[in-house]
Amino acid sequence: MSGARGGGVGPVGRSAVRGAVPGAEGVGDSTSTAADDEATAEDGGAIVDGTSEDGARQGDGAGAGAAEGGAAGGSGGGRGAGRDTDRRRRRRRLLRWSATVLALVIVGGAGAGYLYYEHLNANIKSDKLNLGDAKDRAAETKANEAGQKALNILLIGSDARDTVENQKLGGAKDTFNGTPLADVQMLLHVSADRSNMSVVSMPRDTLVDIPKCTDPDTGEVFRSLTREITNSSLGRGGPGCTVATWEKLTDIHIDHFMMIDFGGVVSMADAIGGVPVCVDANIHSHTRTGKGSGLKLAEGTHDIKGKQALQWLRTRYGFEDDTDLARAKAQHMYMNSMVRQLRSEAKLTNPNGLRKLAEAATRAITVDDGLDSIKKMYDLATELQKVPTERITMTTMPNRYDTVQTGRVVPTEDAGKLFRLVREDIALDGKDAAKATASPAPTVTDAAAADQDIAVQVRNGTYTDSLGAARGRASAVTEVLVGKGFTDAKADTSTATTEKTTVIRYPSADLQADALRVAKALGVPAGQVKQSTEVSGVTLFVGADWRSGTAYKAPVEDDKTPTSAETMNAADTSQCMHVDPAYSW
């Protein structure tokens, strides 16, 4: 993991950093007036000459003297009017720094960027975005007709106990400096036109396939795993392995990640001044069983911060059915409330508060190399800010309990549908205009071989937990291919696999055209033809959607968000967590 980025290591004066963030409205202004500095000091910014709240000297003596003279002597109505105008203009600029969800880290950093830009840059820690093999990455998001691209950002909450502060907030002594787990994972999708945002949570108890990952610092290679609990991905080289795991599961290209630990949650909640949450009964997630978070609240709405905010986000035993799914719902409620707090004018007109938020945010997070400066965070915040709060939809990945490992869950068919909606940039709140969902024609560089010369291996992928494998499907579909002229088709009857949807895989670009030719002959959509290093040639996996018959019928997709995703709107202020009576007092 790379160290802190940025130039200087201490706070710098306001005049020294004006224009340091190119393209940022209100930052490139080269005019510095006494009235402007005075207005800042009155608002609590403490950025003129003297000592700020954290003991860092700001500005220069001339600026301070001018501001002091303006405050003490006054100079007539014209100057006073100008001062009011500057103050109002500055407040308007401050309001532009708001963002959403865990991008509050961006809000804090960007909001105070022009106060001590280089100091905040030095706070930021970064790491490589994706630790999987480059050839296995999901395809980059394509631009829409207007040239706009959707953004996908993975938000990770780490349970690392690598500092004394983190150890005090959670874990026993024997967990100090142990392998961290990604206990919170949320994919934030911002639509290409910035009209809406979707957040998909994955329960930490989900079993997934984790790809091979390489630690960027040590070079250690972690082999791929199947049916492994998702939160273990973080300990396999860093957050870039969690990103690789999400891409493998969802086939969604992830552009950035942001990770925060225990101590970061506490400092951020303190900096924002508290986040209102609601419980429908008294709750005490007691720790006497060794499983509770320690959260204790009376029925009703409370502003929580510090350790109490962390307890809320970690509470499993005490909410609803005491599962990780209930915890994800509570996290959504907290984040929605935080969005509203950050976007409220009352919270954003205090420059000193923004400075505290910026300091806490930049110290609390680790980001990918594409977000390793205040300028980059500002640019992203500007994009996020365009999304109205009422168009932010929180969801949980549809899942069911695993039939083998007790307490673990696996994605359902609805999860695949949810991922497709995100992948195709379809709003989860159902307010999008109708979109064509047909997959675009892929770019093919080679011509296909003659049908009789295309070697095709056919495998039975119809196995499901509830139905088992349909017998003889590999052989039956091989006969269909031979009948269509693909005389080099062979059935692999050695084992049955699990494929929810029929898919054709090929190992390298020179076989893409052959794979697409097979798909066209069978009526399989081009979107179900994928490159994969897991096969050695063109391979047809007959999925659970083709358990019988000789003609394939592609599943008809609709653009409705599955009800099992349990959507929650960020503008809904009526949300209140249900308390398990066993944890009430």
Short mmCIF file of N, CA, C and O in Angstrom, two decimals, residues 68-167:
data_model
loop_
_atom_site.label_atom_id
_atom_site.label_comp_id
_atom_site.label_asym_id
_atom_site.label_seq_id
_atom_site.Cartn_x
_atom_site.Cartn_y
_atom_site.Cartn_z
N GLU A 68 -8.33 42.80 10.45
CA GLU A 68 -8.56 43.37 11.78
C GLU A 68 -8.98 44.82 11.66
O GLU A 68 -9.89 45.29 12.34
N GLY A 69 -8.29 45.57 10.75
CA GLY A 69 -8.65 46.96 10.58
C GLY A 69 -10.05 47.12 10.07
O GLY A 69 -10.80 47.99 10.52
N GLY A 70 -10.45 46.27 9.13
CA GLY A 70 -11.81 46.35 8.61
C GLY A 70 -12.83 46.09 9.68
O GLY A 70 -13.88 46.71 9.74
N ALA A 71 -12.53 45.14 10.57
CA ALA A 71 -13.49 44.80 11.61
C ALA A 71 -13.59 45.90 12.63
O ALA A 71 -14.68 46.22 13.13
N ALA A 72 -12.46 46.50 13.00
CA ALA A 72 -12.47 47.48 14.08
C ALA A 72 -12.97 48.82 13.62
O ALA A 72 -13.75 49.48 14.31
N GLY A 73 -12.53 49.29 12.46
CA GLY A 73 -12.83 50.65 12.07
C GLY A 73 -14.07 50.82 11.25
O GLY A 73 -14.74 51.84 11.32
N GLY A 74 -14.40 49.82 10.43
CA GLY A 74 -15.50 50.01 9.50
C GLY A 74 -15.14 51.07 8.50
O GLY A 74 -14.39 51.98 8.78
N SER A 75 -15.68 51.04 7.32
CA SER A 75 -15.27 52.03 6.31
C SER A 75 -16.42 52.46 5.42
O SER A 75 -16.25 52.79 4.28
N GLY A 76 -17.60 52.45 5.95
CA GLY A 76 -18.71 52.97 5.16
C GLY A 76 -19.56 51.89 4.55
O GLY A 76 -19.21 50.73 4.51
N GLY A 77 -20.74 52.31 4.06
CA GLY A 77 -21.71 51.36 3.57
C GLY A 77 -21.25 50.57 2.38
O GLY A 77 -21.56 49.41 2.27
N GLY A 78 -20.48 51.20 1.47
CA GLY A 78 -20.05 50.47 0.28
C GLY A 78 -19.22 49.27 0.63
O GLY A 78 -19.42 48.18 0.12
N ARG A 79 -18.25 49.44 1.54
CA ARG A 79 -17.40 48.32 1.92
C ARG A 79 -18.18 47.26 2.67
O ARG A 79 -17.99 46.07 2.49
N GLY A 80 -19.11 47.71 3.53
CA GLY A 80 -19.93 46.74 4.27
C GLY A 80 -20.79 45.92 3.33
O GLY A 80 -20.95 44.72 3.50
N ALA A 81 -21.33 46.58 2.30
CA ALA A 81 -22.15 45.84 1.33
C ALA A 81 -21.31 44.83 0.59
O ALA A 81 -21.72 43.71 0.34
N GLY A 82 -20.06 45.25 0.24
CA GLY A 82 -19.17 44.32 -0.43
C GLY A 82 -18.84 43.13 0.44
O GLY A 82 -18.74 42.00 -0.02
N ARG A 83 -18.66 43.41 1.74
CA ARG A 83 -18.35 42.33 2.67
C ARG A 83 -19.49 41.33 2.73
O ARG A 83 -19.28 40.13 2.72
N ASP A 84 -20.74 41.86 2.77
CA ASP A 84 -21.89 40.95 2.80
C ASP A 84 -21.98 40.13 1.52
O ASP A 84 -22.30 38.94 1.54
N THR A 85 -21.67 40.79 0.40
CA THR A 85 -21.71 40.07 -0.87
C THR A 85 -20.68 38.96 -0.91
O THR A 85 -20.95 37.83 -1.33
N ASP A 86 -19.45 39.27 -0.43
CA ASP A 86 -18.40 38.26 -0.39
C ASP A 86 -18.81 37.10 0.49
O ASP A 86 -18.57 35.93 0.18
N ARG A 87 -19.43 37.44 1.63
CA ARG A 87 -19.81 36.40 2.58
C ARG A 87 -20.86 35.47 1.97
O ARG A 87 -20.80 34.26 2.08
N ARG A 88 -21.84 36.12 1.28
CA ARG A 88 -22.89 35.31 0.66
C ARG A 88 -22.32 34.45 -0.46
O ARG A 88 -22.70 33.29 -0.63
N ARG A 89 -21.40 35.08 -1.26
CA ARG A 89 -20.79 34.32 -2.35
C ARG A 89 -20.02 33.13 -1.82
O ARG A 89 -20.06 32.03 -2.35
N ARG A 90 -19.30 33.34 -0.70
CA ARG A 90 -18.51 32.27 -0.12
C ARG A 90 -19.41 31.14 0.39
O ARG A 90 -19.13 29.96 0.23
N ARG A 91 -20.52 31.52 0.99
CA ARG A 91 -21.44 30.50 1.48
C ARG A 91 -22.02 29.69 0.33
O ARG A 91 -22.21 28.49 0.43
N ARG A 92 -22.32 30.38 -0.78
CA ARG A 92 -22.82 29.64 -1.94
C ARG A 92 -21.79 28.64 -2.43
O ARG A 92 -22.12 27.53 -2.83
N ARG A 93 -20.50 29.07 -2.42
CA ARG A 93 -19.45 28.15 -2.84
C ARG A 93 -19.39 26.95 -1.91
O ARG A 93 -19.21 25.82 -2.34
N LEU A 94 -19.54 27.20 -0.61
CA LEU A 94 -19.46 26.10 0.35
C LEU A 94 -20.55 25.07 0.08
O LEU A 94 -20.33 23.87 0.20
N LEU A 95 -21.72 25.54 -0.30
CA LEU A 95 -22.82 24.61 -0.54
C LEU A 95 -22.53 23.68 -1.71
O LEU A 95 -23.08 22.59 -1.80
N ARG A 96 -21.66 24.12 -2.61
CA ARG A 96 -21.34 23.28 -3.77
C ARG A 96 -20.54 22.06 -3.40
O ARG A 96 -20.40 21.14 -4.18
N TRP A 97 -20.00 22.02 -2.19
CA TRP A 97 -19.09 20.92 -1.86
C TRP A 97 -19.85 19.68 -1.37
O TRP A 97 -19.25 18.65 -1.11
N SER A 98 -21.16 19.77 -1.20
CA SER A 98 -21.87 18.61 -0.69
C SER A 98 -21.83 17.46 -1.68
O SER A 98 -21.77 17.66 -2.88
N ALA A 99 -21.83 16.23 -1.19
CA ALA A 99 -21.88 15.04 -2.05
C ALA A 99 -22.88 14.09 -1.45
O ALA A 99 -23.83 14.50 -0.84
N THR A 100 -22.67 12.81 -1.55
CA THR A 100 -23.66 11.87 -1.06
C THR A 100 -23.03 10.60 -0.56
O THR A 100 -21.89 10.30 -0.86
N VAL A 101 -23.79 9.88 0.26
CA VAL A 101 -23.44 8.60 0.83
C VAL A 101 -22.05 8.67 1.44
O VAL A 101 -21.70 9.66 2.07
N LEU A 102 -21.23 7.64 1.28
CA LEU A 102 -19.92 7.63 1.90
C LEU A 102 -18.96 8.55 1.17
O LEU A 102 -17.83 8.73 1.56
N ALA A 103 -19.47 9.15 0.07
CA ALA A 103 -18.68 10.16 -0.60
C ALA A 103 -18.63 11.41 0.25
O ALA A 103 -18.14 12.45 -0.16
N LEU A 104 -19.16 11.35 1.45
CA LEU A 104 -18.97 12.40 2.42
C LEU A 104 -17.46 12.61 2.61
O LEU A 104 -17.01 13.69 2.98
N VAL A 105 -16.68 11.59 2.37
CA VAL A 105 -15.23 11.77 2.46
C VAL A 105 -14.75 12.74 1.41
O VAL A 105 -13.79 13.46 1.62
N ILE A 106 -15.46 12.75 0.28
CA ILE A 106 -15.10 13.69 -0.76
C ILE A 106 -15.55 15.08 -0.35
O ILE A 106 -14.85 16.06 -0.54
N VAL A 107 -16.76 15.16 0.20
CA VAL A 107 -17.29 16.44 0.60
C VAL A 107 -16.32 17.13 1.54
O VAL A 107 -15.97 18.29 1.37
N GLY A 108 -15.88 16.41 2.55
CA GLY A 108 -14.98 17.01 3.52
C GLY A 108 -13.71 17.46 2.87
O GLY A 108 -13.25 18.59 3.07
N GLY A 109 -13.11 16.62 2.06
CA GLY A 109 -11.84 16.97 1.44
C GLY A 109 -11.98 18.14 0.49
O GLY A 109 -11.20 19.09 0.53
N ALA A 110 -13.01 18.10 -0.36
CA ALA A 110 -13.18 19.18 -1.31
C ALA A 110 -13.57 20.47 -0.63
O ALA A 110 -13.12 21.54 -0.97
N GLY A 111 -14.44 20.38 0.38
CA GLY A 111 -14.95 21.57 1.04
C GLY A 111 -13.86 22.41 1.66
O GLY A 111 -13.95 23.63 1.70
N ALA A 112 -12.82 21.81 2.13
CA ALA A 112 -11.75 22.58 2.77
C ALA A 112 -10.52 22.64 1.89
O ALA A 112 -9.47 23.11 2.33
N GLY A 113 -10.65 22.21 0.63
CA GLY A 113 -9.47 22.11 -0.22
C GLY A 113 -8.68 23.40 -0.35
O GLY A 113 -7.46 23.39 -0.33
N TYR A 114 -9.39 24.53 -0.48
CA TYR A 114 -8.64 25.76 -0.69
C TYR A 114 -8.11 26.33 0.61
O TYR A 114 -7.41 27.32 0.61
N LEU A 115 -8.44 25.74 1.75
CA LEU A 115 -7.92 26.23 3.03
C LEU A 115 -6.51 25.72 3.27
O LEU A 115 -5.63 26.45 3.66
N TYR A 116 -6.32 24.45 3.08
CA TYR A 116 -4.97 23.89 3.24
C TYR A 116 -4.84 22.64 2.39
O TYR A 116 -4.73 21.52 2.82
N TYR A 117 -4.81 22.94 1.12
CA TYR A 117 -4.85 21.94 0.06
C TYR A 117 -3.74 20.88 0.19
O TYR A 117 -4.01 19.68 0.17
N GLU A 118 -2.52 21.34 0.32
CA GLU A 118 -1.42 20.39 0.35
C GLU A 118 -1.43 19.54 1.62
O GLU A 118 -1.06 18.36 1.60
N HIS A 119 -1.85 20.13 2.73
CA HIS A 119 -1.93 19.37 3.98
C HIS A 119 -2.92 18.21 3.83
O HIS A 119 -2.63 17.08 4.23
N LEU A 120 -4.06 18.47 3.24
CA LEU A 120 -5.05 17.42 3.05
C LEU A 120 -4.56 16.37 2.05
O LEU A 120 -4.80 15.17 2.22
N ASN A 121 -3.88 16.82 1.01
CA ASN A 121 -3.30 15.86 0.06
C ASN A 121 -2.38 14.88 0.78
O ASN A 121 -2.36 13.68 0.48
N ALA A 122 -1.60 15.40 1.73
CA ALA A 122 -0.64 14.55 2.44
C ALA A 122 -1.34 13.54 3.34
O ALA A 122 -0.75 12.52 3.71
N ASN A 123 -2.58 13.81 3.71
CA ASN A 123 -3.33 12.88 4.57
C ASN A 123 -3.78 11.63 3.82
O ASN A 123 -4.01 10.58 4.42
N ILE A 124 -3.96 11.76 2.52
CA ILE A 124 -4.64 10.73 1.74
C ILE A 124 -3.75 9.50 1.52
O ILE A 124 -2.61 9.62 1.09
N LYS A 125 -4.29 8.34 1.81
CA LYS A 125 -3.60 7.06 1.56
C LYS A 125 -4.24 6.42 0.32
O LYS A 125 -5.46 6.51 0.14
N SER A 126 -3.43 5.77 -0.50
CA SER A 126 -3.97 5.16 -1.71
C SER A 126 -3.42 3.77 -1.92
O SER A 126 -2.39 3.39 -1.36
N ASP A 127 -4.10 2.99 -2.76
CA ASP A 127 -3.71 1.63 -3.08
C ASP A 127 -4.17 1.32 -4.50
O ASP A 127 -4.97 2.07 -5.08
N LYS A 128 -3.68 0.23 -5.04
CA LYS A 128 -4.01 -0.16 -6.41
C LYS A 128 -5.48 -0.54 -6.50
O LYS A 128 -6.03 -1.18 -5.61
N LEU A 129 -6.12 -0.17 -7.61
CA LEU A 129 -7.56 -0.36 -7.77
C LEU A 129 -7.97 -1.82 -7.85
O LEU A 129 -8.91 -2.25 -7.20
N ASN A 130 -7.29 -2.62 -8.67
CA ASN A 130 -7.72 -3.99 -8.91
C ASN A 130 -6.51 -4.91 -8.87
O ASN A 130 -5.55 -4.71 -9.62
N LEU A 131 -6.54 -5.92 -8.01
CA LEU A 131 -5.40 -6.82 -7.83
C LEU A 131 -5.55 -8.14 -8.59
O LEU A 131 -4.71 -9.03 -8.46
N GLY A 132 -6.63 -8.26 -9.36
CA GLY A 132 -6.81 -9.46 -10.16
C GLY A 132 -6.03 -9.36 -11.46
O GLY A 132 -5.36 -8.37 -11.75
N ASP A 133 -6.09 -10.41 -12.27
CA ASP A 133 -5.43 -10.39 -13.58
C ASP A 133 -6.15 -9.42 -14.51
O ASP A 133 -7.39 -9.39 -14.56
N ALA A 134 -5.38 -8.64 -15.26
CA ALA A 134 -5.96 -7.63 -16.14
C ALA A 134 -6.92 -8.25 -17.16
O ALA A 134 -7.95 -7.66 -17.49
N LYS A 135 -6.61 -9.46 -17.62
CA LYS A 135 -7.45 -10.09 -18.64
C LYS A 135 -8.81 -10.50 -18.10
O LYS A 135 -9.74 -10.76 -18.88
N ASP A 136 -8.95 -10.56 -16.78
CA ASP A 136 -10.21 -10.99 -16.19
C ASP A 136 -11.09 -9.81 -15.78
O ASP A 136 -12.17 -10.00 -15.22
N ARG A 137 -10.65 -8.59 -16.03
CA ARG A 137 -11.43 -7.41 -15.63
C ARG A 137 -12.72 -7.30 -16.44
O ARG A 137 -12.79 -7.70 -17.60
N ALA A 138 -13.76 -6.75 -15.80
CA ALA A 138 -15.00 -6.48 -16.52
C ALA A 138 -14.75 -5.38 -17.55
O ALA A 138 -13.91 -4.50 -17.35
N ALA A 139 -15.48 -5.44 -18.64
CA ALA A 139 -15.31 -4.45 -19.71
C ALA A 139 -15.63 -3.05 -19.20
O ALA A 139 -16.53 -2.87 -18.38
N GLU A 140 -14.88 -2.07 -19.68
CA GLU A 140 -15.11 -0.69 -19.24
C GLU A 140 -16.50 -0.23 -19.67
O GLU A 140 -17.03 -0.63 -20.71
N THR A 141 -17.08 0.64 -18.85
CA THR A 141 -18.40 1.18 -19.14
C THR A 141 -18.35 2.03 -20.40
O THR A 141 -17.47 2.87 -20.55
N LYS A 142 -19.30 1.83 -21.30
CA LYS A 142 -19.34 2.59 -22.54
C LYS A 142 -20.11 3.89 -22.34
O LYS A 142 -21.05 3.96 -21.55
N ALA A 143 -19.74 4.91 -23.07
CA ALA A 143 -20.41 6.21 -22.98
C ALA A 143 -21.78 6.15 -23.67
O ALA A 143 -21.98 5.35 -24.59
N ASN A 144 -22.72 6.98 -23.20
CA ASN A 144 -24.02 7.05 -23.86
C ASN A 144 -23.93 7.96 -25.09
O ASN A 144 -22.84 8.42 -25.45
N GLU A 145 -25.05 8.23 -25.71
CA GLU A 145 -25.05 9.01 -26.95
C GLU A 145 -24.53 10.43 -26.74
O GLU A 145 -24.03 11.07 -27.66
N ALA A 146 -24.65 10.93 -25.50
CA ALA A 146 -24.18 12.28 -25.20
C ALA A 146 -22.71 12.30 -24.77
O ALA A 146 -22.18 13.34 -24.40
N GLY A 147 -22.08 11.13 -24.81
CA GLY A 147 -20.68 11.05 -24.42
C GLY A 147 -20.46 10.94 -22.93
O GLY A 147 -19.32 11.04 -22.45
N GLN A 148 -21.52 10.71 -22.14
CA GLN A 148 -21.41 10.60 -20.68
C GLN A 148 -21.20 9.14 -20.28
O GLN A 148 -21.72 8.22 -20.93
N LYS A 149 -20.46 8.92 -19.21
CA LYS A 149 -20.21 7.56 -18.72
C LYS A 149 -20.69 7.41 -17.29
O LYS A 149 -20.53 8.32 -16.47
N ALA A 150 -21.25 6.27 -16.99
CA ALA A 150 -21.65 5.97 -15.62
C ALA A 150 -20.41 5.75 -14.76
O ALA A 150 -19.33 5.44 -15.28
N LEU A 151 -20.56 5.91 -13.46
CA LEU A 151 -19.47 5.70 -12.52
C LEU A 151 -19.85 4.60 -11.53
O LEU A 151 -20.99 4.57 -11.04
N ASN A 152 -18.90 3.72 -11.24
CA ASN A 152 -19.12 2.67 -10.26
C ASN A 152 -18.02 2.75 -9.20
O ASN A 152 -16.84 2.66 -9.53
N ILE A 153 -18.42 2.93 -7.95
CA ILE A 153 -17.48 3.12 -6.85
C ILE A 153 -17.79 2.11 -5.75
O ILE A 153 -18.93 2.02 -5.29
N LEU A 154 -16.78 1.34 -5.34
CA LEU A 154 -16.97 0.36 -4.29
C LEU A 154 -16.61 0.99 -2.95
O LEU A 154 -15.51 1.48 -2.76
N LEU A 155 -17.56 0.97 -2.02
CA LEU A 155 -17.35 1.49 -0.67
C LEU A 155 -17.08 0.32 0.27
O LEU A 155 -17.87 -0.64 0.30
N ILE A 156 -15.99 0.37 1.01
CA ILE A 156 -15.57 -0.75 1.85
C ILE A 156 -15.40 -0.28 3.29
O ILE A 156 -14.73 0.72 3.54
N GLY A 157 -16.01 -0.99 4.21
CA GLY A 157 -15.80 -0.74 5.64
C GLY A 157 -14.92 -1.84 6.20
O GLY A 157 -15.30 -3.02 6.19
N SER A 158 -13.72 -1.49 6.64
CA SER A 158 -12.76 -2.48 7.14
C SER A 158 -12.86 -2.63 8.65
O SER A 158 -13.06 -1.65 9.37
N ASP A 159 -12.70 -3.87 9.14
CA ASP A 159 -12.70 -4.10 10.59
C ASP A 159 -11.27 -4.15 11.13
O ASP A 159 -11.01 -4.72 12.18
N ALA A 160 -10.32 -3.54 10.41
CA ALA A 160 -8.90 -3.61 10.80
C ALA A 160 -8.70 -3.15 12.24
O ALA A 160 -9.27 -2.15 12.67
N ARG A 161 -7.90 -3.90 13.01
CA ARG A 161 -7.54 -3.51 14.37
C ARG A 161 -6.04 -3.23 14.42
O ARG A 161 -5.30 -3.78 15.22
N ASP A 162 -5.59 -2.37 13.49
CA ASP A 162 -4.16 -2.15 13.34
C ASP A 162 -3.66 -0.91 14.08
O ASP A 162 -2.50 -0.53 13.95
N THR A 163 -4.54 -0.27 14.84
CA THR A 163 -4.13 0.86 15.67
C THR A 163 -4.74 0.69 17.05
O THR A 163 -5.72 -0.06 17.23
N VAL A 164 -4.18 1.38 18.03
CA VAL A 164 -4.73 1.32 19.39
C VAL A 164 -6.17 1.80 19.39
O VAL A 164 -7.04 1.23 20.06
N GLU A 165 -6.45 2.86 18.62
CA GLU A 165 -7.81 3.40 18.55
C GLU A 165 -8.79 2.36 18.02
O GLU A 165 -9.86 2.15 18.58
N ASN A 166 -8.41 1.70 16.90
CA ASN A 166 -9.29 0.68 16.33
C ASN A 166 -9.47 -0.49 17.28
O ASN A 166 -10.55 -1.09 17.35
N GLN A 167 -8.43 -0.85 18.01
CA GLN A 167 -8.52 -1.97 18.93
C GLN A 167 -9.51 -1.68 20.05
O GLN A 167 -10.29 -2.52 20.47
#
